[in-house]
Amino acid sequence: MARLDPQWFIDWADDKIVNHSRRVILTFLVLTVVFGAGLSAVSTESGTEQFAEEVPAEEAFTRISEEFSPRFQEGTGSTQLIHRAPNVLTRRELLRMLEAQKRLADRDDLRVVQTASAASVVAQTIDPDAESLADQKRALEQATDGEVAAAVRENADNPRFVGLLADDFNPTAASSTATIGVVTHSIPLADDSGAGQGGDSPLTPIQGKAVRIVGTVGGDISVFGSGVIADEFGTVITDSLLIVVPAAVVFIVLFLVVAYRDLVDLLLGTAALVMALVWTFGFLGLANIPFNQVMIAIPPLLLAVGIDFGIHAVNRYREVRDDGYDVGESMRKATDQLLVAFFIVTGTTVIGFLSNLVSNLTPIRDFGVVAAIGIIFTFFVFGVFLPAAKVEVDRLRERYPIPTFSQSPLGREGSSLGAVLRIGVKPALRAPALVLVAALVLSGSAMWYATGVDTEFGQEDFLPPAEAPAYLKALPEPFAPSEYSVVADIEFLEERFSSSQSGVVTVFLEGRATDDAFLEELDRVAQDPPDTFISENRRADSTSILTVIQDEASRNEEFAMVVARHDGDGDGIPDRNLDEVYDALLSTESADRALEYISDDYETARVDYRVEADAADDAVVADTREMADRFRTEGTATGAVVVFDAISDLILDSAIQSLILSMLGTGAFLIFVYWWLEGRPSLALANLVPILVAVTFVAGTMRLSGISFNAFTATVLALTIGLGVDYSVHVVHRFIDERADHDLETALDRTVRGTGGALAGSMLTTVFGLGVLVLAVLSILGQFGLLTAASIVYSFLASILILPSALVLWDRFSGNDPVVPLGGPERDAGAVPSAD
């Protein structure tokens, strides 16, 4: 039973730290080598595809990629050549586009299978025999400007031509300010899954070469495609880290110098921080968990908790040393309090991070697990290794002339900082209930205001802004960010072209494709489409297996006869023995196109609908789901915009669920741990007050700053609980220690000056250390840094201004039994200050 006593664990840890410090240090160094071996095995994962796992709309999207493709052929991927000019339809600009197409097609390593452009259409209009790009160039070179303009006007109603031009196309003037050329490459089909959503893409090396080749043509032609997007997904992480890490190091070191004011203590604290990071990322490699973009936040989070633990450990030790105790006894008294506080902080922070396990998004679940493991590692490093190293160093100082600077604690009596930290004590003693009521009213108002926070998710979230801020452009190498083009190109396409990449949605149909009524159902559903769907004569602009059948029948008399034989009502739509119609279709030249819309076993089918490019995503998604519901066949709405909307909903669900679970889990843990350690479970209520205030203020700050819930910020509220507990636990536990020996006012005063000083030091260090995330190229990473820094500031202020009032009320209503902390009077009775 003795081993169930928490004091037994503390005494055991004290003994190892004080009497076996060298063995502890050696053990931790060996473990660092072991975890360090896993660093080389850390893999990376980027883009939006990682968030789409287990999302029904994405599963349908993936099945479409797998099932609807030509048989016996490699897959294909496309590169878009975005051409801008005052008039891209002049002979000179058309020749530039053809030259770009030809230079790409001439490179065998680019695996070009075909190209298409408005320039090719114009050239073939002038010379119908110009099949090759060389012939098309020759036709344009020999044509006059008037002939070129006449060819442009001749194609004014040609969808193959107009569809490649910007919305400002003027057929009378034969002018347009932008056009798109399409280059199709052959690639391994399986490797291109998800390429449009980021992550790895087989088109990345191809389009990287295309950028350099097209750059030699002249004019304003840019390369766009999934390969370029995937490359920028990865590059933005590196560029962000190159800017953020050095800035964070500068701020952290600066504030650690102020907090520690001793070179040796600074080196010990820094070594402990590095050790915690090595353990965490070594575990990442050993556990084969990929490093995703959300995990960029883990290093600063571990630094935040580690810095706090380190400053508290050293500061509390210095306070005891200041009372005249020797090295060993000073560390025993310091760890008696701090190990308990660190344990509570670790437990609640781990609960906060593990609450992300309820998320349906894999990257957020992985983030929660790795962050929780990292916090546990941080507890052992700063709760055991750092005190042992400090004991060893200070004993060496007694024997050798090791330089010693300041060893005074932060917030000591009579200091300016101590006076500032006492600002919450007087209101707490005079009107604690009023302070709490005011805090709860403000908290409730912030929560009400926060109900207007939006939720969003898209690949642009993981890409750099279209225009980098001036301060980033001014940075010298190697810190200057790369040149980025994807977001600007996406915005240009959405603004200037009526049907951009996001202008198509899909309904995935399972079963019944051979039912006699299936094709007529496709026709029926297309009638009277929703407002966001492009339509003509009140029929949706769609492409399906029915479209392929009708197109083939219009030019193939033999197949048209097959269609007629299977059309019982004479409306041109087969309505019996559809498997025979499909078999006949697959024996025609349209077989490959047919297999893009129906599987080879006729069990599944797809229907593509064009939607207005400027329509709101929410409206498009709702309308696509309405279309899917119209089918008697089981239909699933999918496509990039639908998948992203589904993920956006999951992000909001994750944020709310993890917040609720984190609050409940933290509350239950605090009730248990204060009952187990102090016999006072009601202390948990006082502990939760500043956390509640901090969470609501962070949520209100999100709306005030125009920040939405996204892949990063979805974790902020649960994270605020984890970090907020860090501050309130230190204050509560120190108050229990002081209240055992002093009256209420003295206990509060000593608590806010002693622990408050360490909290102020760690708050400033971590706020600036995390605040540098706003410098990141990735904008949502900057938003995350801003909110995390705000959560730390709110947690600190709530612990200094509001928590004292909660403690006063707790003290008044908890009864008259004396508070006896772990390592309390019975331990102190045997402790004698050293003579020096």
mmCIF file of N, CA, C and O in Angstrom, residues 351-404:
data_model
loop_
_atom_site.group_PDB
_atom_site.id
_atom_site.type_symbol
_atom_site.label_atom_id
_atom_site.label_comp_id
_atom_site.label_asym_id
_atom_site.label_seq_id
_atom_site.Cartn_x
_atom_site.Cartn_y
_atom_site.Cartn_z
ATOM 1 N N ILE A 351 -4.214 15.048 -21.646
ATOM 2 C CA ILE A 351 -5.660 14.879 -21.886
ATOM 3 C C ILE A 351 -6.131 15.852 -22.961
ATOM 4 O O ILE A 351 -6.902 15.495 -23.863
ATOM 5 N N GLY A 352 -5.647 17.098 -22.893
ATOM 6 C CA GLY A 352 -6.022 18.089 -23.892
ATOM 7 C C GLY A 352 -5.616 17.674 -25.288
ATOM 8 O O GLY A 352 -6.400 17.791 -26.245
ATOM 9 N N PHE A 353 -4.400 17.163 -25.429
ATOM 10 C CA PHE A 353 -3.932 16.747 -26.749
ATOM 11 C C PHE A 353 -4.617 15.454 -27.203
ATOM 12 O O PHE A 353 -4.990 15.322 -28.368
ATOM 13 N N LEU A 354 -4.772 14.496 -26.299
ATOM 14 C CA LEU A 354 -5.385 13.228 -26.681
ATOM 15 C C LEU A 354 -6.872 13.381 -26.990
ATOM 16 O O LEU A 354 -7.459 12.490 -27.617
ATOM 17 N N SER A 355 -7.472 14.490 -26.592
ATOM 18 C CA SER A 355 -8.871 14.713 -26.961
ATOM 19 C C SER A 355 -9.025 14.813 -28.478
ATOM 20 O O SER A 355 -10.123 14.632 -29.015
ATOM 21 N N ASN A 356 -7.922 15.084 -29.169
ATOM 22 C CA ASN A 356 -7.966 15.139 -30.632
ATOM 23 C C ASN A 356 -8.149 13.762 -31.258
ATOM 24 O O ASN A 356 -8.365 13.663 -32.471
ATOM 25 N N LEU A 357 -8.067 12.705 -30.467
ATOM 26 C CA LEU A 357 -8.278 11.362 -31.001
ATOM 27 C C LEU A 357 -9.721 11.157 -31.451
ATOM 28 O O LEU A 357 -10.010 10.230 -32.220
ATOM 29 N N VAL A 358 -10.643 11.988 -30.994
ATOM 30 C CA VAL A 358 -12.034 11.852 -31.438
ATOM 31 C C VAL A 358 -12.218 12.404 -32.839
ATOM 32 O O VAL A 358 -13.268 12.196 -33.463
ATOM 33 N N SER A 359 -11.213 13.094 -33.354
ATOM 34 C CA SER A 359 -11.322 13.671 -34.693
ATOM 35 C C SER A 359 -11.364 12.578 -35.753
ATOM 36 O O SER A 359 -10.723 11.532 -35.621
ATOM 37 N N ASN A 360 -12.106 12.835 -36.821
ATOM 38 C CA ASN A 360 -12.136 11.933 -37.961
ATOM 39 C C ASN A 360 -11.031 12.238 -38.962
ATOM 40 O O ASN A 360 -10.961 11.607 -40.021
ATOM 41 N N LEU A 361 -10.188 13.210 -38.648
ATOM 42 C CA LEU A 361 -9.108 13.609 -39.540
ATOM 43 C C LEU A 361 -7.793 13.018 -39.039
ATOM 44 O O LEU A 361 -7.343 13.332 -37.929
ATOM 45 N N THR A 362 -7.172 12.183 -39.838
ATOM 46 C CA THR A 362 -5.960 11.463 -39.426
ATOM 47 C C THR A 362 -4.828 12.392 -38.988
ATOM 48 O O THR A 362 -4.194 12.132 -37.957
ATOM 49 N N PRO A 363 -4.498 13.470 -39.729
ATOM 50 C CA PRO A 363 -3.396 14.340 -39.291
ATOM 51 C C PRO A 363 -3.623 14.948 -37.910
ATOM 52 O O PRO A 363 -2.673 15.113 -37.143
ATOM 53 N N ILE A 364 -4.875 15.280 -37.586
ATOM 54 C CA ILE A 364 -5.156 15.871 -36.272
ATOM 55 C C ILE A 364 -5.024 14.807 -35.184
ATOM 56 O O ILE A 364 -4.527 15.079 -34.087
ATOM 57 N N ARG A 365 -5.443 13.569 -35.485
ATOM 58 C CA ARG A 365 -5.252 12.479 -34.513
ATOM 59 C C ARG A 365 -3.759 12.236 -34.282
ATOM 60 O O ARG A 365 -3.316 12.079 -33.138
ATOM 61 N N ASP A 366 -2.983 12.174 -35.366
ATOM 62 C CA ASP A 366 -1.532 11.971 -35.234
ATOM 63 C C ASP A 366 -0.893 13.102 -34.443
ATOM 64 O O ASP A 366 -0.012 12.878 -33.607
ATOM 65 N N PHE A 367 -1.346 14.325 -34.708
ATOM 66 C CA PHE A 367 -0.838 15.486 -33.965
ATOM 67 C C PHE A 367 -1.088 15.316 -32.473
ATOM 68 O O PHE A 367 -0.200 15.553 -31.645
ATOM 69 N N GLY A 368 -2.301 14.892 -32.110
ATOM 70 C CA GLY A 368 -2.634 14.715 -30.700
ATOM 71 C C GLY A 368 -1.758 13.680 -30.026
ATOM 72 O O GLY A 368 -1.276 13.893 -28.907
ATOM 73 N N VAL A 369 -1.523 12.558 -30.722
ATOM 74 C CA VAL A 369 -0.706 11.489 -30.141
ATOM 75 C C VAL A 369 0.735 11.943 -29.950
ATOM 76 O O VAL A 369 1.323 11.779 -28.870
ATOM 77 N N VAL A 370 1.321 12.506 -30.992
ATOM 78 C CA VAL A 370 2.729 12.911 -30.922
ATOM 79 C C VAL A 370 2.924 14.031 -29.901
ATOM 80 O O VAL A 370 3.908 14.034 -29.143
ATOM 81 N N ALA A 371 1.998 14.997 -29.875
ATOM 82 C CA ALA A 371 2.105 16.081 -28.893
ATOM 83 C C ALA A 371 2.008 15.545 -27.473
ATOM 84 O O ALA A 371 2.747 15.976 -26.576
ATOM 85 N N ALA A 372 1.108 14.581 -27.241
ATOM 86 C CA ALA A 372 0.967 13.998 -25.903
ATOM 87 C C ALA A 372 2.236 13.263 -25.499
ATOM 88 O O ALA A 372 2.714 13.414 -24.356
ATOM 89 N N ILE A 373 2.794 12.471 -26.410
ATOM 90 C CA ILE A 373 4.049 11.764 -26.120
ATOM 91 C C ILE A 373 5.158 12.770 -25.832
ATOM 92 O O ILE A 373 5.962 12.593 -24.904
ATOM 93 N N GLY A 374 5.196 13.846 -26.631
ATOM 94 C CA GLY A 374 6.218 14.875 -26.428
ATOM 95 C C GLY A 374 6.115 15.537 -25.070
ATOM 96 O O GLY A 374 7.132 15.826 -24.421
ATOM 97 N N ILE A 375 4.890 15.775 -24.606
ATOM 98 C CA ILE A 375 4.706 16.390 -23.287
ATOM 99 C C ILE A 375 5.169 15.447 -22.188
ATOM 100 O O ILE A 375 5.774 15.866 -21.187
ATOM 101 N N ILE A 376 4.883 14.150 -22.345
ATOM 102 C CA ILE A 376 5.349 13.172 -21.358
ATOM 103 C C ILE A 376 6.870 13.146 -21.315
ATOM 104 O O ILE A 376 7.482 13.128 -20.232
ATOM 105 N N PHE A 377 7.501 13.157 -22.481
ATOM 106 C CA PHE A 377 8.968 13.212 -22.530
ATOM 107 C C PHE A 377 9.472 14.480 -21.840
ATOM 108 O O PHE A 377 10.479 14.456 -21.104
ATOM 109 N N THR A 378 8.791 15.601 -22.099
ATOM 110 C CA THR A 378 9.193 16.881 -21.499
ATOM 111 C C THR A 378 9.108 16.813 -19.981
ATOM 112 O O THR A 378 9.967 17.364 -19.262
ATOM 113 N N PHE A 379 8.089 16.135 -19.457
ATOM 114 C CA PHE A 379 7.946 15.973 -18.004
ATOM 115 C C PHE A 379 9.158 15.255 -17.422
ATOM 116 O O PHE A 379 9.735 15.691 -16.410
ATOM 117 N N PHE A 380 9.576 14.164 -18.036
ATOM 118 C CA PHE A 380 10.716 13.418 -17.499
ATOM 119 C C PHE A 380 12.028 14.195 -17.648
ATOM 120 O O PHE A 380 12.863 14.198 -16.738
ATOM 121 N N VAL A 381 12.189 14.862 -18.783
ATOM 122 C CA VAL A 381 13.442 15.601 -19.012
ATOM 123 C C VAL A 381 13.585 16.745 -18.009
ATOM 124 O O VAL A 381 14.644 16.928 -17.401
ATOM 125 N N PHE A 382 12.502 17.521 -17.838
ATOM 126 C CA PHE A 382 12.598 18.694 -16.968
ATOM 127 C C PHE A 382 12.270 18.383 -15.510
ATOM 128 O O PHE A 382 12.647 19.145 -14.619
ATOM 129 N N GLY A 383 11.579 17.274 -15.275
ATOM 130 C CA GLY A 383 11.267 16.918 -13.900
ATOM 131 C C GLY A 383 12.330 16.070 -13.242
ATOM 132 O O GLY A 383 12.430 16.036 -12.006
ATOM 133 N N VAL A 384 13.148 15.381 -14.058
ATOM 134 C CA VAL A 384 14.163 14.488 -13.498
ATOM 135 C C VAL A 384 15.565 14.857 -13.975
ATOM 136 O O VAL A 384 16.468 15.097 -13.172
ATOM 137 N N PHE A 385 15.755 14.922 -15.302
ATOM 138 C CA PHE A 385 17.101 15.177 -15.825
ATOM 139 C C PHE A 385 17.623 16.557 -15.431
ATOM 140 O O PHE A 385 18.753 16.680 -14.940
ATOM 141 N N LEU A 386 16.830 17.604 -15.665
ATOM 142 C CA LEU A 386 17.310 18.959 -15.373
ATOM 143 C C LEU A 386 17.639 19.149 -13.890
ATOM 144 O O LEU A 386 18.710 19.674 -13.566
ATOM 145 N N PRO A 387 16.761 18.720 -12.952
ATOM 146 C CA PRO A 387 17.153 18.853 -11.542
ATOM 147 C C PRO A 387 18.421 18.065 -11.203
ATOM 148 O O PRO A 387 19.270 18.545 -10.439
ATOM 149 N N ALA A 388 18.577 16.863 -11.750
ATOM 150 C CA ALA A 388 19.786 16.073 -11.483
ATOM 151 C C ALA A 388 21.020 16.780 -12.019
ATOM 152 O O ALA A 388 22.066 16.831 -11.353
ATOM 153 N N ALA A 389 20.898 17.341 -13.241
ATOM 154 C CA ALA A 389 22.030 18.060 -13.824
ATOM 155 C C ALA A 389 22.345 19.317 -13.020
ATOM 156 O O ALA A 389 23.520 19.664 -12.817
ATOM 157 N N LYS A 390 21.309 19.992 -12.524
ATOM 158 C CA LYS A 390 21.511 21.194 -11.719
ATOM 159 C C LYS A 390 22.210 20.856 -10.404
ATOM 160 O O LYS A 390 23.121 21.584 -9.959
ATOM 161 N N VAL A 391 21.802 19.742 -9.771
ATOM 162 C CA VAL A 391 22.468 19.291 -8.546
ATOM 163 C C VAL A 391 23.940 19.010 -8.805
ATOM 164 O O VAL A 391 24.824 19.442 -8.042
ATOM 165 N N GLU A 392 24.228 18.307 -9.873
ATOM 166 C CA GLU A 392 25.614 17.943 -10.183
ATOM 167 C C GLU A 392 26.460 19.174 -10.450
ATOM 168 O O GLU A 392 27.596 19.295 -9.963
ATOM 169 N N VAL A 393 25.893 20.132 -11.210
ATOM 170 C CA VAL A 393 26.650 21.345 -11.548
ATOM 171 C C VAL A 393 26.905 22.175 -10.295
ATOM 172 O O VAL A 393 28.028 22.685 -10.082
ATOM 173 N N ASP A 394 25.906 22.344 -9.441
ATOM 174 C CA ASP A 394 26.095 23.181 -8.261
ATOM 175 C C ASP A 394 27.038 22.543 -7.247
ATOM 176 O O ASP A 394 27.741 23.256 -6.495
ATOM 177 N N ARG A 395 27.092 21.231 -7.206
ATOM 178 C CA ARG A 395 28.080 20.578 -6.346
ATOM 179 C C ARG A 395 29.482 20.771 -6.906
ATOM 180 O O ARG A 395 30.452 20.932 -6.145
ATOM 181 N N LEU A 396 29.603 20.758 -8.227
ATOM 182 C CA LEU A 396 30.898 21.045 -8.831
ATOM 183 C C LEU A 396 31.307 22.492 -8.578
ATOM 184 O O LEU A 396 32.494 22.795 -8.425
ATOM 185 N N ARG A 397 30.308 23.392 -8.542
ATOM 186 C CA ARG A 397 30.595 24.796 -8.266
ATOM 187 C C ARG A 397 31.188 24.984 -6.873
ATOM 188 O O ARG A 397 31.980 25.897 -6.639
ATOM 189 N N GLU A 398 30.765 24.130 -5.941
ATOM 190 C CA GLU A 398 31.302 24.248 -4.584
ATOM 191 C C GLU A 398 32.746 23.804 -4.509
ATOM 192 O O GLU A 398 33.468 24.185 -3.587
ATOM 193 N N ARG A 399 33.176 22.981 -5.502
ATOM 194 C CA ARG A 399 34.551 22.469 -5.471
ATOM 195 C C ARG A 399 35.466 23.154 -6.467
ATOM 196 O O ARG A 399 36.674 23.182 -6.292
ATOM 197 N N TYR A 400 34.881 23.675 -7.552
ATOM 198 C CA TYR A 400 35.698 24.277 -8.605
ATOM 199 C C TYR A 400 35.198 25.691 -8.897
ATOM 200 O O TYR A 400 34.022 26.004 -8.690
ATOM 201 N N PRO A 401 36.082 26.539 -9.414
ATOM 202 C CA PRO A 401 35.703 27.946 -9.671
ATOM 203 C C PRO A 401 34.901 28.100 -10.964
ATOM 204 O O PRO A 401 35.331 28.769 -11.907
ATOM 205 N N ILE A 402 33.734 27.449 -11.038
ATOM 206 C CA ILE A 402 32.875 27.596 -12.213
ATOM 207 C C ILE A 402 32.193 28.954 -12.125
ATOM 208 O O ILE A 402 31.614 29.304 -11.091
ATOM 209 N N PRO A 403 32.252 29.758 -13.209
ATOM 210 C CA PRO A 403 31.665 31.107 -13.163
ATOM 211 C C PRO A 403 30.187 31.060 -12.790
ATOM 212 O O PRO A 403 29.419 30.249 -13.314
ATOM 213 N N THR A 404 29.801 31.910 -11.858
ATOM 214 C CA THR A 404 28.412 31.997 -11.421
ATOM 215 C C THR A 404 27.963 33.445 -11.532
ATOM 216 O O THR A 404 28.643 34.361 -11.056
#
